[in-house]
XYZ file of C-alpha atoms in Angstrom:
675
model
C 97.493 148.448 88.875
C 94.815 145.370 87.928
C 93.824 143.835 91.736
C 92.275 140.212 90.750
C 89.361 139.267 92.288
C 91.683 136.242 94.624
C 93.350 139.167 95.881
C 90.888 141.022 97.277
C 89.552 137.550 98.271
C 92.541 136.536 99.770
C 92.986 140.526 101.868
C 89.692 140.450 103.402
C 90.969 137.241 104.600
C 93.931 138.329 106.580
C 95.984 137.309 104.182
C 97.986 138.847 101.264
C 98.773 137.879 98.163
C 102.170 137.700 95.883
C 102.949 135.115 92.833
C 105.631 133.323 92.082
C 105.145 130.763 88.738
C 107.438 128.125 88.629
C 109.518 125.642 85.872
C 106.838 125.202 82.916
C 103.727 127.007 84.421
C 105.352 130.248 84.072
C 105.961 128.838 80.157
C 103.191 127.613 79.106
C 101.163 128.641 75.612
C 98.317 129.833 76.318
C 95.278 127.689 75.456
C 92.727 128.544 71.866
C 89.661 129.747 72.422
C 88.255 125.775 71.133
C 90.689 123.231 70.942
C 90.261 120.710 68.609
C 90.531 116.488 69.184
C 93.894 116.643 68.893
C 95.021 120.114 70.474
C 92.653 118.478 73.232
C 93.789 115.111 73.584
C 97.166 115.906 73.608
C 96.623 118.676 77.002
C 93.735 116.668 78.923
C 96.294 114.017 77.960
C 99.914 115.605 79.761
C 99.930 114.367 83.473
C 100.543 116.402 86.124
C 102.743 119.626 86.251
C 104.165 118.273 89.480
C 103.702 115.058 90.144
C 104.662 115.517 94.468
C 106.065 117.922 96.624
C 107.909 118.252 99.813
C 108.562 121.433 101.841
C 112.693 121.020 103.654
C 112.354 121.120 107.347
C 113.708 124.623 107.782
C 110.779 125.966 104.967
C 113.364 126.936 102.930
C 113.154 125.355 99.957
C 110.850 123.632 98.061
C 111.474 119.776 96.069
C 109.161 119.111 93.564
C 109.371 115.997 91.344
C 108.235 116.787 87.436
C 107.209 115.316 84.590
C 109.952 114.330 81.611
C 109.164 113.514 78.260
C 106.641 110.903 77.493
C 106.849 108.877 80.993
C 110.471 110.378 82.930
C 110.600 112.019 86.004
C 113.031 114.567 86.910
C 113.060 115.975 91.735
C 114.358 119.764 91.026
C 115.089 122.028 94.422
C 113.425 125.764 94.798
C 115.240 127.828 96.764
C 112.612 129.505 98.855
C 114.026 132.376 100.050
C 115.095 133.741 96.715
C 112.577 134.561 94.631
C 114.504 134.826 91.870
C 116.133 131.509 91.854
C 114.363 128.901 89.526
C 114.006 125.488 90.471
C 117.586 123.273 89.753
C 117.365 120.025 89.353
C 118.843 116.913 90.695
C 117.754 113.673 90.114
C 116.227 111.946 86.421
C 114.482 109.101 85.343
C 113.794 108.241 81.793
C 110.469 106.130 83.253
C 112.191 102.820 81.314
C 111.212 101.287 83.226
C 112.514 102.810 86.001
C 110.587 106.151 87.673
C 110.201 107.911 91.134
C 107.301 107.795 92.959
C 107.861 110.767 95.595
C 110.384 112.407 97.848
C 111.060 113.885 100.153
C 112.734 115.873 103.111
C 115.092 113.555 105.639
C 116.589 116.512 106.719
C 117.418 120.004 106.237
C 119.564 119.455 103.143
C 119.279 115.460 101.957
C 116.615 113.877 100.786
C 115.216 110.428 99.990
C 113.257 109.001 97.323
C 111.369 105.944 95.810
C 112.100 103.876 93.044
C 109.940 101.721 91.367
C 109.435 99.895 88.637
C 107.229 97.136 87.013
C 109.239 93.964 86.120
C 108.476 89.564 84.708
C 109.386 87.798 87.407
C 111.100 84.162 86.109
C 107.655 83.234 86.647
C 106.075 84.630 84.227
C 103.860 87.332 86.686
C 104.459 90.319 86.807
C 105.213 92.143 89.905
C 106.330 95.324 91.305
C 109.988 96.607 92.515
C 110.364 98.922 95.398
C 113.744 100.687 96.314
C 114.153 104.034 98.109
C 117.650 105.575 97.628
C 119.041 108.931 99.607
C 120.216 111.974 98.199
C 122.456 115.937 99.024
C 119.439 119.145 97.800
C 121.963 119.971 95.209
C 122.388 116.350 93.436
C 125.554 114.742 95.211
C 125.904 111.769 97.463
C 123.030 109.943 95.812
C 123.434 106.056 97.690
C 120.393 103.240 97.507
C 119.168 102.122 101.263
C 119.672 98.672 100.598
C 118.330 96.463 103.576
C 122.494 95.072 105.152
C 123.714 92.140 104.424
C 126.403 89.558 105.601
C 127.680 86.549 104.343
C 125.957 84.333 102.819
C 123.511 83.405 99.757
C 120.228 85.298 100.154
C 117.064 82.192 99.982
C 114.127 84.336 98.780
C 114.296 87.763 97.172
C 112.393 90.964 97.886
C 110.614 93.516 95.767
C 109.998 95.648 99.122
C 112.501 98.108 99.272
C 111.405 99.615 102.385
C 109.741 101.647 103.449
C 109.766 105.603 106.023
C 107.322 105.056 109.280
C 108.316 108.085 110.985
C 110.319 111.278 109.481
C 111.302 112.887 112.643
C 113.287 110.926 115.176
C 114.034 113.819 116.559
C 118.189 113.355 114.643
C 118.372 115.724 111.948
C 119.054 113.197 108.817
C 117.372 110.320 110.694
C 114.997 108.191 109.858
C 112.991 105.470 110.799
C 112.455 103.024 108.011
C 110.113 99.271 107.904
C 112.040 97.152 106.590
C 111.846 93.269 105.182
C 114.587 91.098 106.103
C 115.583 87.841 103.749
C 117.001 85.272 106.160
C 120.562 83.977 103.771
C 122.503 80.923 103.607
C 126.028 79.756 105.397
C 128.197 77.049 105.255
C 131.593 77.136 106.950
C 132.852 79.793 109.294
C 130.817 82.304 106.920
C 128.113 83.954 109.620
C 125.373 83.863 107.615
C 121.642 86.347 108.870
C 118.930 84.877 110.191
C 116.709 86.899 110.805
C 112.739 86.834 108.551
C 109.436 89.325 107.731
C 109.427 93.312 108.334
C 111.676 95.472 111.443
C 112.000 98.490 111.573
C 115.686 100.402 111.605
C 117.000 103.728 112.557
C 119.066 104.238 109.508
C 121.403 107.486 109.656
C 120.363 108.947 105.127
C 123.625 110.960 104.902
C 126.137 107.665 105.445
C 122.980 104.733 105.719
C 124.122 104.072 109.130
C 121.393 102.187 111.160
C 120.560 100.558 114.061
C 117.884 98.283 114.399
C 114.645 99.439 116.842
C 112.056 96.435 115.831
C 113.558 92.449 115.324
C 112.780 90.985 112.140
C 109.184 89.381 112.628
C 107.793 86.350 109.546
C 103.726 87.861 110.789
C 104.289 92.146 110.368
C 102.630 93.466 108.288
C 102.794 96.740 109.955
C 103.813 99.310 112.588
C 102.551 102.884 113.399
C 104.688 105.170 115.211
C 103.380 108.230 117.669
C 105.651 110.542 114.371
C 108.519 111.063 117.468
C 110.632 108.300 117.075
C 109.378 106.089 118.794
C 107.287 102.155 117.886
C 104.234 101.967 119.507
C 101.517 99.644 117.520
C 102.615 96.354 115.606
C 99.778 94.754 113.055
C 101.092 90.546 112.803
C 98.597 87.963 110.983
C 98.737 84.924 113.278
C 97.091 82.916 110.550
C 99.337 83.461 107.782
C 100.298 81.022 105.165
C 103.955 79.583 104.839
C 105.802 82.881 106.521
C 104.033 84.775 103.400
C 100.205 84.636 102.103
C 97.746 86.434 103.323
C 94.730 85.462 105.525
C 93.194 89.310 106.049
C 92.675 88.983 109.491
C 95.335 90.860 112.054
C 95.740 91.653 115.072
C 96.937 94.937 116.437
C 98.775 95.332 119.878
C 99.868 97.880 121.776
C 102.755 99.328 124.507
C 103.050 101.815 126.793
C 104.689 104.877 126.984
C 108.219 103.524 128.134
C 107.638 100.123 127.854
C 108.885 97.541 125.688
C 105.792 95.005 126.546
C 103.214 94.134 123.865
C 99.492 94.383 124.896
C 96.779 93.390 123.463
C 94.921 96.395 121.572
C 92.733 95.294 118.669
C 91.832 92.677 116.066
C 90.717 93.581 112.433
C 89.651 92.073 109.772
C 90.856 93.123 106.097
C 88.337 91.332 104.394
C 85.458 92.675 106.061
C 86.617 96.144 107.484
C 85.331 94.487 110.764
C 87.531 95.765 114.144
C 89.290 98.721 114.710
C 92.040 99.557 112.130
C 94.566 101.897 113.896
C 96.578 105.209 111.472
C 97.725 107.175 113.476
C 99.310 107.929 117.223
C 99.076 110.879 119.210
C 102.083 111.065 121.712
C 100.906 114.409 123.463
C 97.217 112.795 123.857
C 99.206 109.187 124.678
C 95.790 108.004 121.251
C 95.686 106.079 118.545
C 93.330 107.538 115.761
C 91.480 104.836 113.768
C 88.365 103.661 112.008
C 85.931 101.314 113.132
C 82.365 100.423 111.667
C 79.376 101.387 113.308
C 76.115 100.994 111.697
C 77.056 99.661 108.866
C 79.546 102.516 107.880
C 83.049 103.230 109.110
C 83.879 106.172 111.960
C 86.181 108.089 113.411
C 88.141 107.152 117.083
C 90.800 107.487 119.445
C 90.725 105.044 121.350
C 93.558 105.418 124.238
C 97.102 103.321 125.230
C 97.355 104.328 127.902
C 96.348 101.169 129.177
C 92.675 101.702 129.651
C 91.838 101.159 126.125
C 89.319 104.234 126.753
C 87.828 104.219 122.888
C 86.165 108.016 121.654
C 83.997 108.266 118.572
C 85.208 111.485 117.246
C 83.937 111.846 114.646
C 80.503 109.345 112.672
C 78.015 110.364 109.065
C 74.615 109.153 108.972
C 75.050 108.670 105.319
C 78.438 108.314 103.690
C 81.822 107.113 105.974
C 84.315 108.298 107.635
C 87.627 107.958 105.461
C 91.048 108.771 106.324
C 92.223 111.439 108.816
C 93.643 114.864 107.468
C 97.240 115.041 108.882
C 99.780 117.647 109.301
C 103.924 117.913 109.137
C 106.338 116.208 109.717
C 105.559 113.965 112.275
C 101.445 113.535 110.527
C 99.933 114.960 113.150
C 96.327 114.596 112.967
C 94.560 118.168 113.417
C 90.765 116.461 111.360
C 88.824 113.758 109.953
C 88.420 113.291 106.225
C 84.730 112.099 104.671
C 83.139 112.896 101.269
C 79.545 113.067 100.465
C 79.079 115.733 97.142
C 81.865 116.173 98.033
C 85.342 116.105 100.341
C 85.347 117.236 103.614
C 87.385 118.219 106.910
C 86.347 118.310 109.887
C 89.393 119.732 111.717
C 89.253 119.384 115.672
C 92.987 121.071 115.250
C 90.858 125.891 116.084
C 94.186 127.293 114.641
C 93.579 125.062 111.535
C 89.440 124.623 111.905
C 90.541 128.896 111.243
C 93.256 128.982 109.019
C 90.928 126.081 106.321
C 87.909 127.925 106.528
C 90.310 131.471 105.886
C 91.483 129.926 102.951
C 88.237 128.524 101.074
C 87.056 132.535 101.806
C 90.088 133.981 100.179
C 90.732 131.322 97.035
C 86.664 131.154 96.929
C 87.612 130.023 93.635
C 89.155 126.535 94.859
C 87.546 125.416 97.461
C 88.656 121.718 97.856
C 92.211 122.793 99.758
C 94.766 120.361 101.805
C 97.589 120.687 103.749
C 100.391 119.014 101.230
C 103.423 119.600 103.924
C 104.654 121.857 106.409
C 108.469 123.423 107.695
C 109.471 121.203 111.176
C 107.378 124.387 113.449
C 104.384 124.603 111.594
C 105.092 128.081 110.477
C 105.117 127.641 106.929
C 102.710 125.086 104.880
C 103.103 123.781 101.883
C 99.526 124.603 100.677
C 97.168 122.458 97.029
C 93.660 124.174 96.374
C 91.440 123.512 92.926
C 88.306 123.327 92.258
C 86.176 120.590 89.527
C 87.046 123.698 87.041
C 90.602 124.448 88.412
C 93.065 121.440 88.687
C 94.547 123.143 91.003
C 97.651 125.087 92.479
C 100.167 124.816 95.088
C 100.915 127.948 97.615
C 103.151 129.018 100.163
C 102.019 130.296 103.645
C 104.066 131.777 105.852
C 101.659 131.728 109.644
C 104.164 134.702 109.679
C 103.560 137.358 107.882
C 100.232 135.547 106.351
C 102.132 136.037 102.936
C 100.037 133.883 100.661
C 102.267 132.569 97.228
C 101.978 130.642 94.541
C 104.613 128.347 93.134
C 103.054 126.476 90.661
C 99.979 124.697 88.758
C 98.801 121.357 88.584
C 97.666 121.003 85.175
C 100.035 124.213 83.321
C 99.395 122.725 80.106
C 95.632 123.076 80.880
C 95.129 127.032 81.755
C 93.414 129.637 80.344
C 91.045 126.569 79.211
C 87.250 126.507 79.538
C 86.604 123.366 82.210
C 83.030 122.489 82.130
C 81.303 122.765 86.207
C 80.938 119.611 87.692
C 77.251 118.309 89.395
C 76.548 116.790 91.727
C 73.223 114.685 90.531
C 70.504 111.668 92.299
C 69.687 109.392 89.508
C 66.939 106.909 90.749
C 68.185 103.845 90.247
C 65.655 100.422 89.001
C 64.587 99.450 92.131
C 63.853 102.699 93.594
C 67.463 104.117 95.063
C 68.537 107.208 94.887
C 72.684 106.766 94.093
C 74.847 109.360 94.075
C 76.595 110.701 90.634
C 78.105 113.267 88.769
C 77.264 115.579 85.979
C 79.589 117.753 83.601
C 78.506 119.055 80.959
C 79.679 120.228 77.993
C 80.413 124.476 79.458
C 77.812 126.144 76.585
C 76.621 123.700 75.657
C 72.791 123.279 75.563
C 72.285 120.234 77.604
C 69.443 118.939 75.370
C 70.090 115.541 73.220
C 74.168 115.622 73.493
C 76.515 112.325 72.612
C 77.103 110.990 75.354
C 79.232 109.220 77.709
C 78.886 106.526 80.884
C 81.561 106.196 83.010
C 82.275 104.391 85.124
C 85.061 104.054 88.879
C 87.399 101.609 88.703
C 87.921 99.797 92.445
C 85.358 97.966 92.719
C 86.107 99.095 96.313
C 86.617 103.080 95.455
C 83.642 105.858 94.205
C 84.645 109.294 92.297
C 84.062 112.438 94.178
C 83.708 115.668 93.435
C 86.176 117.732 91.402
C 88.794 117.971 88.063
C 88.878 114.106 86.341
C 90.842 114.523 83.235
C 88.600 111.761 81.118
C 85.892 113.408 82.460
C 87.098 116.783 80.629
C 89.301 115.912 77.493
C 86.004 114.117 76.674
C 82.926 117.223 78.855
C 85.777 119.559 76.020
C 84.886 118.148 72.449
C 81.358 117.889 72.991
C 80.203 115.193 75.407
C 78.329 115.401 78.835
C 79.139 112.890 80.932
C 78.059 110.800 83.666
C 79.769 108.538 87.098
C 77.762 107.347 88.881
C 78.897 105.857 91.927
C 76.367 102.256 91.479
C 76.039 100.022 94.490
C 79.379 98.381 94.779
C 80.967 101.314 95.303
C 82.666 102.367 98.386
C 82.221 105.536 100.515
C 78.399 105.021 100.946
C 78.509 101.961 104.023
C 77.777 98.382 103.909
C 74.810 97.772 102.416
C 75.721 100.586 99.817
C 78.660 98.423 98.745
C 76.934 94.716 99.334
C 79.036 92.188 98.441
C 82.189 94.028 95.747
C 81.025 94.850 92.517
C 82.081 91.663 91.106
C 80.096 88.796 93.050
C 76.820 91.931 93.296
C 77.753 92.499 89.500
C 74.119 92.285 88.269
C 72.964 95.311 91.313
C 76.296 96.942 90.040
C 75.990 96.576 86.600
C 72.266 97.414 85.981
C 73.334 101.607 88.061
C 75.662 101.562 85.611
C 73.290 101.388 82.996
C 70.252 102.992 84.359
C 72.557 105.775 84.468
C 72.871 106.482 80.889
C 68.648 105.493 80.914
C 68.264 108.114 83.067
C 70.414 110.676 80.784
C 68.221 109.694 77.903
C 65.252 110.674 79.142
C 66.408 113.528 80.823
C 67.011 114.683 77.145
C 70.492 114.860 77.694
C 71.803 112.385 75.357
C 71.337 110.852 71.725
C 70.581 107.732 72.324
C 72.373 107.018 69.701
C 75.225 108.820 70.736
C 75.643 106.993 74.237
C 78.479 105.155 74.733
C 80.839 103.145 77.511
C 83.650 104.329 78.989
C 86.118 102.713 81.828
C 88.951 101.522 83.066
C 90.007 98.580 85.315
C 87.155 98.275 86.368
C 85.450 100.706 85.097
C 85.844 98.803 81.863
C 84.854 95.552 83.115
C 81.976 97.432 84.054
C 82.104 98.597 79.980
C 81.802 95.252 78.927
C 79.391 93.494 80.638
C 76.805 96.626 80.637
C 76.011 96.080 76.223
C 76.975 92.052 76.908
C 73.935 92.938 79.527
C 72.022 95.443 78.454
C 73.064 95.445 74.285
C 70.850 97.308 72.374
C 71.838 100.822 75.418
C 75.210 101.455 75.010
C 76.511 101.764 70.750
C 80.521 102.312 71.340
C 82.130 100.641 73.916
C 85.953 101.859 75.256
C 87.334 99.769 78.035
C 90.856 100.877 79.333
C 93.280 97.575 81.209
C 89.608 96.025 82.695
C 89.056 93.133 84.422
C 87.117 90.611 81.695
C 87.120 86.371 83.129
C 86.816 86.561 87.903
C 88.673 82.910 87.413
C 91.599 83.981 85.127
C 91.907 87.036 87.383
C 92.300 85.084 90.711
C 94.895 83.028 88.416
C 96.641 86.049 88.264
C 97.015 86.734 91.940
C 97.685 83.043 92.897
C 101.589 82.978 93.250
C 100.810 86.047 95.562
C 100.502 87.158 99.528
C 97.371 88.169 98.597
C 95.938 85.589 96.565
C 93.455 84.433 99.165
C 92.144 88.066 99.873
C 92.164 88.731 96.141
C 90.201 85.592 96.033
C 87.674 86.515 99.193
C 86.626 89.780 97.229
C 86.111 87.679 93.697
C 84.311 84.483 95.167
C 83.774 81.803 93.920
C 79.767 80.184 92.199
C 77.630 81.530 88.905
C 79.135 84.282 88.799
C 82.144 83.292 87.832
C 81.005 82.416 84.440
C 77.954 84.651 84.079
C 79.530 87.954 85.504
C 82.416 87.088 82.840
C 82.345 89.417 79.977
C 84.883 87.150 78.482
C 82.447 84.391 78.323
C 79.294 86.043 77.349
C 81.483 88.288 74.099
C 78.466 87.243 72.402
C 75.790 88.581 73.242
C 77.407 92.469 72.793
C 76.383 94.090 69.480
C 78.536 97.220 70.657
C 81.801 97.511 68.602
C 84.265 97.670 70.822
C 87.739 99.186 71.627
C 90.493 98.359 74.235
C 93.937 99.758 75.767
C 96.450 97.659 77.862
C 99.664 97.352 78.546
C 102.037 94.525 78.371
C 103.690 95.106 82.036
C 100.315 94.836 83.974
C 99.932 93.825 88.251
C 96.785 95.264 88.910
C 95.026 93.287 85.979
C 96.596 91.457 83.335
C 97.172 92.012 79.637
C 96.831 89.165 79.018
C 91.984 89.895 79.991
C 92.511 92.144 76.789
C 94.126 89.379 75.021
C 91.410 87.216 75.579
C 88.457 89.578 75.180
C 89.590 90.584 71.574
C 90.056 87.395 70.327
C 86.622 85.811 71.622
C 85.007 88.729 70.609
C 86.283 88.429 67.405
C 85.666 84.971 66.965
C 82.338 85.904 67.896
C 82.586 88.159 64.810
C 82.064 90.922 66.734
C 83.843 94.487 65.595
C 86.045 94.620 67.537
C 90.087 96.356 68.574
C 92.977 96.107 70.865
C 95.203 98.677 70.702
C 98.918 96.905 72.768
C 101.172 99.559 74.901
C 104.492 98.085 75.249
C 106.207 98.658 78.754
C 103.300 99.849 80.570
C 101.048 98.944 83.921
C 98.006 99.343 84.891
C 98.635 102.998 85.094
C 99.963 104.155 81.639
C 101.899 107.278 83.915
C 102.800 108.116 79.694
C 101.816 111.324 78.064
C 102.094 110.457 74.947
C 100.167 106.706 75.108
C 98.001 109.380 77.279
C 96.838 111.651 74.222
C 97.186 108.690 71.570
C 94.643 106.748 73.732
C 92.560 109.340 74.440
C 92.152 110.247 69.900
C 91.621 106.945 69.308
C 88.898 107.687 71.951
C 87.286 110.030 70.277
C 87.395 108.767 67.144
C 85.824 106.082 68.013
C 83.172 106.898 68.980
C 82.206 109.647 65.813
C 82.611 106.694 64.078
C 80.861 104.622 65.665
C 77.803 106.647 66.194
C 78.023 107.903 62.579
C 76.642 103.757 61.474
C 73.045 103.782 61.402
């Protein structure tokens, strides 16, 4: 019998291994030794084999959300107590337009799922609409969890179908839900609903009976519970305009244990990230965990909720922001602090999980990225995900009593057996002498000399790239390209000095850094200057187009997916939404609106341009790409726009993504073949 190296490593870490691959993961055809463009596009463009997963409170069942067809999804239930069982489907959507975003266990036999879709309003604006539904684990008794109504006519319409605030109320099948109440008009003897704003209800998912926990408040933005059924934090916008338009300022209040009185906690500004931003409440320690800036970088703090308001710094980092908290279980118990240097890190302050994570790290040594996805109510059964740059990931079930680690399924079964390219964290000197963090992916087994290459700026602008598997970068590496992903100035995660005024207001610096990463590839001899392209999505698409306008001789081909092309237009797209003031603040005003808009600089672009965009894009309107294509054509430039009907910003359709990858590869090859 052959024993794998991983099994030996697990044994040395005190874990035993078993393999029970479920669903599509077990039935995939092994990949050929070398993937051509078409085969690579099929495999890398396919959506993840598991979109989301959840463990039942008793640890006996697993709910998996899996892709069906190009854009549909199916919820399947796997009985973990029977090794011979197969996942059984209970719910399916087509993705045209309705999609399932997630499903979690509301009790031992009942699940709650969120469905959503993009829709066009009568005003012409596009918005997302979401709804929650409940369903038995056998697929029966499906019900929609709408806000209770009386007999009046609604005075408005809510696109928000509610969210689950607390999964652990102490009553099986009950959850605390945040709901948006809209007042009703009334005539005669009819009793109308007068509640207005966000409220919290205790909802029985079996019969949808509900009881009010927190009354609706017009200015309410957020509630935070303690994970065991008690609301402890309330966030409101004291400067909200017309009952809808947000100011970005949040006033947080809290309650003492066993008290209904709200006390001041903190002020937080969403525009600048100044002030304390609460995330989770620990009912045992009676503290709230959150983030607050210290020295221009976000740090993790706890604040006592006993009336003393005592602040304790849990972790600050000298070079990067602390960006969140690691939690476990249905009550979202906080067990550590998360941040990303050259790769994702977790500092556990739960000693048992710290030891367990270290043991898993030794046992799964080739999968250094480890996440505790979910757990049973008693935390004895853990759902774990582990992956790496050259491995899209695996789901495991760990029994903490027996120390048995069972592999359940693969994150991307289509890539099983495909040799992926290692990703290396590097530092690139900028034009003004700073050191820019970036990630370099080189084709597996190829000499890093004179390669076709792509600069791939990330979206956002308030985001950053991290070390790990990236389906876009890996696709291009698979077909022979070197890929660099720069965390240019304007990227989040490195503190205020690096973020500057964000990648729109500080576009000159951000775009200079993007171009610098391309020049660095050439200077190192990695990239052939005649075969250097740029590919970006969302803000990354903006950066690709603006780089080609600012430095027209650097890139020989430009690919932009759902790009921002005109900053004034972007502000207009958000004018009718509650976050319009926040978006105005991000984009700003002044000369950069014209100078920093690639559609207004189209005449300067020399390289051929390929654009992709979905017609139901709420984040960046389809008109942005239409405008860019028109401006390029008017200037006599080589440009083509590929339109994907009824798809939003993320193009979550396997056939569409496959088409996009294949067209991109052919476009680059043709562009680089030109003299």
